[in-house]
mmCIF file of C-alpha atoms in Angstrom:
data_model
loop_
_atom_site.group_PDB
_atom_site.id
_atom_site.type_symbol
_atom_site.label_atom_id
_atom_site.label_comp_id
_atom_site.label_asym_id
_atom_site.label_seq_id
_atom_site.Cartn_x
_atom_site.Cartn_y
_atom_site.Cartn_z
ATOM 1 C CA SER R 143 24.317 -29.372 -6.245
ATOM 2 C CA LEU R 144 22.357 -31.795 -8.401
ATOM 3 C CA ASP R 145 19.923 -29.159 -9.664
ATOM 4 C CA CYS R 146 21.689 -29.187 -13.044
ATOM 5 C CA LEU R 147 20.509 -32.787 -13.548
ATOM 6 C CA LEU R 148 16.805 -31.969 -13.210
ATOM 7 C CA GLU R 149 16.233 -31.034 -16.857
ATOM 8 C CA PRO R 150 18.008 -34.055 -18.437
ATOM 9 C CA CYS R 151 16.391 -36.466 -15.965
ATOM 10 C CA ALA R 152 12.944 -35.034 -16.664
ATOM 11 C CA CYS R 153 13.636 -35.310 -20.416
ATOM 12 C CA ILE R 154 14.656 -38.970 -20.120
ATOM 13 C CA LEU R 155 11.612 -39.828 -17.986
ATOM 14 C CA ARG R 156 9.323 -38.013 -20.402
ATOM 15 C CA LYS R 157 10.718 -40.014 -23.342
ATOM 16 C CA LEU R 158 10.223 -43.264 -21.402
ATOM 17 C CA VAL R 159 6.616 -42.326 -20.634
ATOM 18 C CA TYR R 160 6.028 -41.574 -24.303
ATOM 19 C CA ALA R 161 7.502 -44.915 -25.346
ATOM 20 C CA ASP R 162 5.798 -47.118 -22.736
ATOM 21 C CA PRO R 163 2.090 -46.476 -21.965
ATOM 22 C CA SER R 164 2.142 -49.097 -19.178
ATOM 23 C CA LEU R 165 4.925 -47.165 -17.447
ATOM 24 C CA ARG R 166 2.899 -43.964 -17.771
ATOM 25 C CA HIS R 167 -0.133 -45.627 -16.230
ATOM 26 C CA SER R 168 1.962 -47.056 -13.387
ATOM 27 C CA LEU R 169 3.708 -43.783 -12.574
ATOM 28 C CA ALA R 170 0.401 -41.908 -12.611
ATOM 29 C CA GLN R 171 -0.639 -43.846 -9.483
ATOM 30 C CA HIS R 172 2.310 -42.556 -7.417
ATOM 31 C CA HIS R 173 1.239 -39.300 -5.822
ATOM 32 C CA LEU R 174 4.671 -38.744 -4.280
ATOM 33 C CA LEU R 175 6.147 -38.671 -7.780
ATOM 34 C CA LEU R 176 3.748 -35.915 -8.762
ATOM 35 C CA LEU R 177 4.787 -33.920 -5.707
ATOM 36 C CA SER R 178 8.443 -34.493 -6.574
ATOM 37 C CA LEU R 179 7.821 -33.237 -10.110
ATOM 38 C CA LEU R 180 6.111 -30.158 -8.707
ATOM 39 C CA ARG R 181 9.128 -29.556 -6.458
ATOM 40 C CA ALA R 182 11.438 -29.976 -9.450
ATOM 41 C CA ALA R 183 9.410 -27.446 -11.419
ATOM 42 C CA LEU R 184 9.697 -24.908 -8.590
ATOM 43 C CA ILE R 185 13.460 -25.472 -8.347
ATOM 44 C CA LEU R 186 13.832 -25.003 -12.116
ATOM 45 C CA LYS R 187 11.866 -21.786 -11.896
ATOM 46 C CA GLU R 188 14.108 -20.539 -9.093
ATOM 47 C CA ILE R 189 17.341 -21.301 -10.987
ATOM 48 C CA LYS R 190 15.930 -19.851 -14.252
ATOM 49 C CA GLY R 191 15.796 -23.294 -15.879
ATOM 50 C CA ASN R 192 13.476 -24.648 -18.562
ATOM 51 C CA GLY R 193 10.504 -26.423 -17.002
ATOM 52 C CA LYS R 194 8.911 -27.553 -20.279
ATOM 53 C CA GLU R 195 9.867 -31.214 -19.879
ATOM 54 C CA VAL R 196 8.528 -31.347 -16.314
ATOM 55 C CA ALA R 197 5.308 -29.630 -17.419
ATOM 56 C CA VAL R 198 4.731 -32.137 -20.235
ATOM 57 C CA LEU R 199 5.495 -35.038 -17.914
ATOM 58 C CA MET R 200 3.076 -33.822 -15.235
ATOM 59 C CA CYS R 201 0.409 -33.238 -17.865
ATOM 60 C CA LEU R 202 0.722 -36.799 -19.152
ATOM 61 C CA LEU R 203 0.579 -38.298 -15.664
ATOM 62 C CA LEU R 204 -2.257 -36.124 -14.364
ATOM 63 C CA PHE R 205 -4.424 -36.778 -17.424
ATOM 64 C CA ASP R 206 -3.474 -40.438 -17.704
ATOM 65 C CA GLU R 207 -7.051 -41.699 -17.647
ATOM 66 C CA ILE R 208 -8.225 -39.611 -20.573
ATOM 67 C CA ALA R 209 -5.068 -39.445 -22.695
ATOM 68 C CA CYS R 210 -5.548 -41.056 -26.091
ATOM 69 C CA ILE R 211 -2.725 -43.559 -26.533
ATOM 70 C CA GLU R 212 -3.030 -43.656 -30.317
ATOM 71 C CA THR R 213 -1.691 -40.146 -30.739
ATOM 72 C CA TRP R 214 1.693 -40.655 -29.070
ATOM 73 C CA SER R 215 2.296 -44.398 -28.729
ATOM 74 C CA ASP R 216 4.011 -46.652 -31.225
ATOM 75 C CA LYS R 217 1.475 -49.359 -30.350
ATOM 76 C CA PRO R 218 -1.925 -48.126 -31.518
ATOM 77 C CA THR R 219 -4.944 -50.069 -30.423
ATOM 78 C CA THR R 220 -8.551 -50.097 -31.462
ATOM 79 C CA ASP R 221 -9.760 -50.617 -27.893
ATOM 80 C CA VAL R 222 -9.239 -46.990 -26.916
ATOM 81 C CA THR R 223 -12.513 -45.217 -26.214
ATOM 82 C CA LEU R 224 -13.002 -41.518 -25.733
ATOM 83 C CA SER R 225 -14.013 -40.452 -22.254
ATOM 84 C CA PRO R 226 -16.559 -37.757 -21.356
ATOM 85 C CA PHE R 227 -13.641 -35.469 -20.433
ATOM 86 C CA SER R 228 -13.215 -32.643 -22.947
ATOM 87 C CA LEU R 229 -11.358 -29.366 -23.342
ATOM 88 C CA PRO R 230 -12.377 -26.111 -25.031
ATOM 89 C CA VAL R 231 -11.138 -25.779 -28.589
ATOM 90 C CA THR R 232 -9.379 -22.516 -27.703
ATOM 91 C CA ALA R 233 -7.343 -24.267 -24.995
ATOM 92 C CA VAL R 234 -6.222 -27.015 -27.384
ATOM 93 C CA ARG R 235 -5.260 -24.470 -30.026
ATOM 94 C CA ARG R 236 -3.401 -22.205 -27.616
ATOM 95 C CA TYR R 237 -1.448 -24.779 -25.587
ATOM 96 C CA ASN R 238 0.719 -27.640 -26.809
ATOM 97 C CA ILE R 239 -1.090 -30.400 -24.924
ATOM 98 C CA PRO R 240 0.813 -33.700 -25.277
ATOM 99 C CA PHE R 241 -2.306 -35.856 -25.742
ATOM 100 C CA GLN R 242 -5.498 -35.803 -27.767
ATOM 101 C CA ALA R 243 -8.680 -34.932 -25.906
ATOM 102 C CA VAL R 244 -12.269 -34.420 -26.933
ATOM 103 C CA THR R 245 -12.948 -30.748 -27.655
ATOM 104 C CA HIS R 246 -16.045 -28.646 -27.275
ATOM 105 C CA HIS R 247 -17.259 -25.097 -27.791
ATOM 106 C CA ALA R 248 -15.328 -23.584 -30.664
ATOM 107 C CA VAL R 249 -17.008 -20.395 -29.418
ATOM 108 C CA SER R 250 -17.431 -20.264 -25.657
ATOM 109 C CA PRO R 251 -21.037 -19.813 -24.480
ATOM 110 C CA TYR R 252 -19.677 -17.390 -21.879
ATOM 111 C CA CYS R 253 -18.008 -15.191 -24.492
ATOM 112 C CA CYS R 254 -19.285 -11.613 -24.389
ATOM 113 C CA VAL R 255 -20.248 -10.368 -27.844
ATOM 114 C CA LEU R 256 -19.208 -6.740 -27.931
ATOM 115 C CA ALA R 257 -20.953 -4.113 -29.954
ATOM 116 C CA PRO R 258 -19.059 -2.249 -32.697
ATOM 117 C CA SER R 259 -16.507 0.242 -31.371
ATOM 118 C CA SER R 260 -18.776 3.142 -32.240
ATOM 119 C CA ASP R 261 -21.500 1.729 -29.973
ATOM 120 C CA LEU R 262 -19.384 0.821 -26.930
ATOM 121 C CA LEU R 263 -20.838 3.710 -24.937
ATOM 122 C CA THR R 264 -24.240 2.079 -25.246
ATOM 123 C CA LEU R 265 -22.972 -0.757 -23.010
ATOM 124 C CA SER R 266 -23.320 0.166 -19.348
ATOM 125 C CA PRO R 267 -20.110 -1.580 -18.094
ATOM 126 C CA ALA R 268 -17.963 0.039 -20.785
ATOM 127 C CA ARG R 269 -19.516 3.459 -20.199
ATOM 128 C CA GLN R 270 -19.038 3.280 -16.418
ATOM 129 C CA ALA R 271 -15.429 2.089 -16.802
ATOM 130 C CA LEU R 272 -14.715 5.033 -19.118
ATOM 131 C CA GLN R 273 -16.325 7.463 -16.672
ATOM 132 C CA VAL R 274 -14.198 6.238 -13.758
ATOM 133 C CA ALA R 275 -10.994 6.167 -15.830
ATOM 134 C CA TRP R 276 -11.603 9.657 -17.214
ATOM 135 C CA ASN R 277 -12.351 11.244 -13.844
ATOM 136 C CA ALA R 278 -9.423 9.470 -12.159
ATOM 137 C CA ALA R 279 -7.077 10.766 -14.850
ATOM 138 C CA TRP R 280 -8.631 14.262 -14.688
ATOM 139 C CA HIS R 281 -7.965 14.466 -10.938
ATOM 140 C CA SER R 282 -4.567 12.702 -11.121
ATOM 141 C CA GLY R 283 -5.689 9.584 -9.278
ATOM 142 C CA ILE R 284 -8.510 8.128 -7.193
ATOM 143 C CA ASP R 285 -7.170 9.745 -3.997
ATOM 144 C CA HIS R 286 -7.432 13.275 -5.395
ATOM 145 C CA LEU R 287 -10.775 12.448 -6.980
ATOM 146 C CA LEU R 288 -12.258 11.418 -3.624
ATOM 147 C CA ASP R 289 -10.608 14.332 -1.800
ATOM 148 C CA GLU R 290 -12.231 16.799 -4.197
ATOM 149 C CA LEU R 291 -15.755 15.444 -4.297
ATOM 150 C CA ASP R 292 -17.190 18.935 -3.877
ATOM 151 C CA SER R 293 -15.438 20.147 -7.015
ATOM 152 C CA VAL R 294 -16.267 17.087 -9.102
ATOM 153 C CA ALA R 295 -19.623 18.514 -10.107
ATOM 154 C CA ASN R 296 -18.003 21.787 -11.187
ATOM 155 C CA ASP R 297 -15.203 20.030 -13.098
ATOM 156 C CA ALA R 298 -17.745 17.885 -14.914
ATOM 157 C CA ASP R 299 -18.947 21.018 -16.731
ATOM 158 C CA GLN R 300 -15.568 21.183 -18.471
ATOM 159 C CA PHE R 301 -16.056 17.902 -20.366
ATOM 160 C CA HIS R 302 -18.849 15.886 -21.947
ATOM 161 C CA PRO R 303 -21.867 15.223 -19.682
ATOM 162 C CA ASP R 304 -21.691 11.485 -20.445
ATOM 163 C CA LEU R 305 -18.388 11.358 -18.533
ATOM 164 C CA LYS R 306 -19.844 12.777 -15.326
ATOM 165 C CA LEU R 307 -19.848 10.426 -12.333
ATOM 166 C CA SER R 308 -23.150 9.779 -10.607
ATOM 167 C CA GLU R 309 -23.653 9.890 -6.845
ATOM 168 C CA SER R 310 -23.881 6.096 -6.691
ATOM 169 C CA GLN R 311 -20.576 5.751 -8.558
ATOM 170 C CA LEU R 312 -18.860 8.131 -6.119
ATOM 171 C CA SER R 313 -20.251 6.140 -3.194
ATOM 172 C CA LEU R 314 -19.010 2.901 -4.712
ATOM 173 C CA LEU R 315 -15.564 4.421 -5.261
ATOM 174 C CA ARG R 316 -15.361 5.480 -1.623
ATOM 175 C CA ALA R 317 -16.425 2.004 -0.468
ATOM 176 C CA ALA R 318 -14.002 0.220 -2.818
ATOM 177 C CA HIS R 319 -10.982 2.484 -2.233
ATOM 178 C CA LEU R 320 -9.484 1.188 1.025
ATOM 179 C CA PRO R 321 -7.958 4.436 2.409
ATOM 180 C CA ALA R 322 -11.197 6.357 1.912
ATOM 181 C CA ALA R 323 -13.346 3.488 3.205
ATOM 182 C CA LEU R 324 -11.344 3.079 6.435
ATOM 183 C CA HIS R 325 -11.329 6.845 6.946
ATOM 184 C CA ASP R 326 -15.127 6.878 6.627
ATOM 185 C CA CYS R 327 -15.396 4.059 9.190
ATOM 186 C CA ILE R 328 -13.242 5.932 11.709
ATOM 187 C CA GLN R 329 -15.138 9.185 11.120
ATOM 188 C CA ALA R 330 -18.446 7.369 11.597
ATOM 189 C CA ILE R 331 -17.219 6.119 14.982
ATOM 190 C CA VAL R 332 -15.999 9.595 15.964
ATOM 191 C CA ASN R 333 -19.279 11.262 14.994
ATOM 192 C CA ALA R 334 -21.525 8.521 16.380
ATOM 193 C CA ALA R 335 -24.141 9.692 18.846
ATOM 194 C CA GLY R 336 -24.507 6.329 20.557
ATOM 195 C CA HIS R 337 -23.647 2.657 20.603
ATOM 196 C CA LYS R 338 -26.176 1.788 17.892
ATOM 197 C CA SER R 339 -24.472 4.196 15.497
ATOM 198 C CA VAL R 340 -21.047 2.706 16.216
ATOM 199 C CA ALA R 341 -22.043 -0.917 15.527
ATOM 200 C CA PRO R 342 -22.496 -0.547 11.723
ATOM 201 C CA ALA R 343 -19.159 1.264 11.409
ATOM 202 C CA LEU R 344 -17.394 -1.465 13.391
ATOM 203 C CA SER R 345 -19.017 -4.138 11.222
ATOM 204 C CA ARG R 346 -17.767 -2.432 8.070
ATOM 205 C CA LEU R 347 -14.317 -2.071 9.599
ATOM 206 C CA SER R 348 -14.272 -5.781 10.448
ATOM 207 C CA LEU R 349 -15.206 -6.658 6.864
ATOM 208 C CA TYR R 350 -12.348 -4.591 5.433
ATOM 209 C CA LEU R 351 -9.913 -6.259 7.840
ATOM 210 C CA LEU R 352 -11.253 -9.679 6.802
ATOM 211 C CA PHE R 353 -10.877 -8.858 3.088
ATOM 212 C CA ASN R 354 -7.321 -7.701 3.723
ATOM 213 C CA ARG R 355 -6.566 -10.997 5.500
ATOM 214 C CA LEU R 356 -8.144 -13.077 2.715
ATOM 215 C CA ALA R 357 -5.915 -11.333 0.164
ATOM 216 C CA LEU R 358 -2.830 -13.026 1.657
ATOM 217 C CA PRO R 359 -0.321 -14.217 0.496
ATOM 218 C CA HIS R 360 -0.800 -11.644 -2.257
ATOM 219 C CA VAL R 361 0.442 -8.219 -1.175
ATOM 220 C CA PRO R 362 -2.410 -5.698 -1.553
ATOM 221 C CA THR R 363 -1.852 -2.200 -2.875
ATOM 222 C CA HIS R 364 -3.008 -0.725 0.423
ATOM 223 C CA SER R 365 -2.476 -2.293 3.844
ATOM 224 C CA CYS R 366 -5.211 -1.968 6.455
ATOM 225 C CA ARG R 367 -2.617 -1.890 9.221
ATOM 226 C CA ASP R 368 -0.658 1.002 7.710
ATOM 227 C CA ILE R 369 -3.782 3.003 6.920
ATOM 228 C CA LEU R 370 -5.284 2.533 10.401
ATOM 229 C CA GLN R 371 -2.004 3.525 12.055
ATOM 230 C CA SER R 372 -2.134 6.839 10.186
ATOM 231 C CA LEU R 373 -5.748 7.340 11.315
ATOM 232 C CA SER R 374 -5.012 6.854 15.068
ATOM 233 C CA TRP R 375 -7.722 4.222 15.360
ATOM 234 C CA GLN R 376 -6.692 3.149 18.899
ATOM 235 C CA ALA R 377 -7.680 6.476 20.432
ATOM 236 C CA VAL R 378 -10.994 6.500 18.586
ATOM 237 C CA LEU R 379 -11.978 2.988 19.682
ATOM 238 C CA THR R 380 -10.809 3.611 23.255
ATOM 239 C CA ARG R 381 -12.991 6.703 23.541
ATOM 240 C CA SER R 382 -15.931 4.905 21.960
ATOM 241 C CA SER R 383 -15.571 1.973 24.377
ATOM 242 C CA ALA R 384 -15.361 4.332 27.370
ATOM 243 C CA ASP R 385 -18.456 6.223 26.279
ATOM 244 C CA THR R 386 -20.374 2.997 25.796
ATOM 245 C CA PHE R 387 -19.327 1.744 29.243
ATOM 246 C CA LYS R 388 -20.511 4.960 30.905
ATOM 247 C CA LYS R 389 -23.868 4.902 29.128
ATOM 248 C CA ASP R 390 -24.462 1.230 29.970
ATOM 249 C CA PHE R 391 -23.394 1.249 33.622
ATOM 250 C CA TYR R 392 -23.879 4.890 34.653
ATOM 251 C CA PRO R 393 -27.125 6.010 33.020
ATOM 252 C CA ALA R 394 -28.152 9.643 33.561
#
């Protein structure tokens, strides 16, 4: 195997790119080289190697057009002009970027300015997150919390009223927690009085299946397939389809 040569070869090529700006500019035009470097980085990751040299090399080639030659070349020139490309100051300070780039926003305009710790409960997102976390811990998990909705109101009397979950929060938890949401869809189909009542439940079920598919290749905590198998969804949909067929073609 030649995998052991990846690190020294990447180091040599990186040194050549540092020493010769024309070589850097030429190599930056070869897209196949960039793909080869990406493949080398993945191989190094698989064999527990050090991918720093490959990362620096790819960074130099990808940002060839905006890299400032004066900072790393032995041949400084006064013809170098700064491009409109810029990076946040925090990114430049945090990462060892091998070129000089224009910086902006020492403080990000999207940074959330938090209130003092004593006033965090005055912020709605922080208060709602604390309410959900407290109730989930009190009931030993979201599953038990949703299974004991009737007792939630009684349990809330045992702790501070500010930690009590509202009806809208409980509804959101049921819609966001996949096992409970799929169970509600199946129950809505079972209890439906007609085809019009089944359609919304099927639409919701289709959305959950789509979200589960969009999550790939990441493995979700809960699988729609496994949950539906435990809910016997085939029998429910078969009965619903039969009832709909009878109502449509054999009216009373």
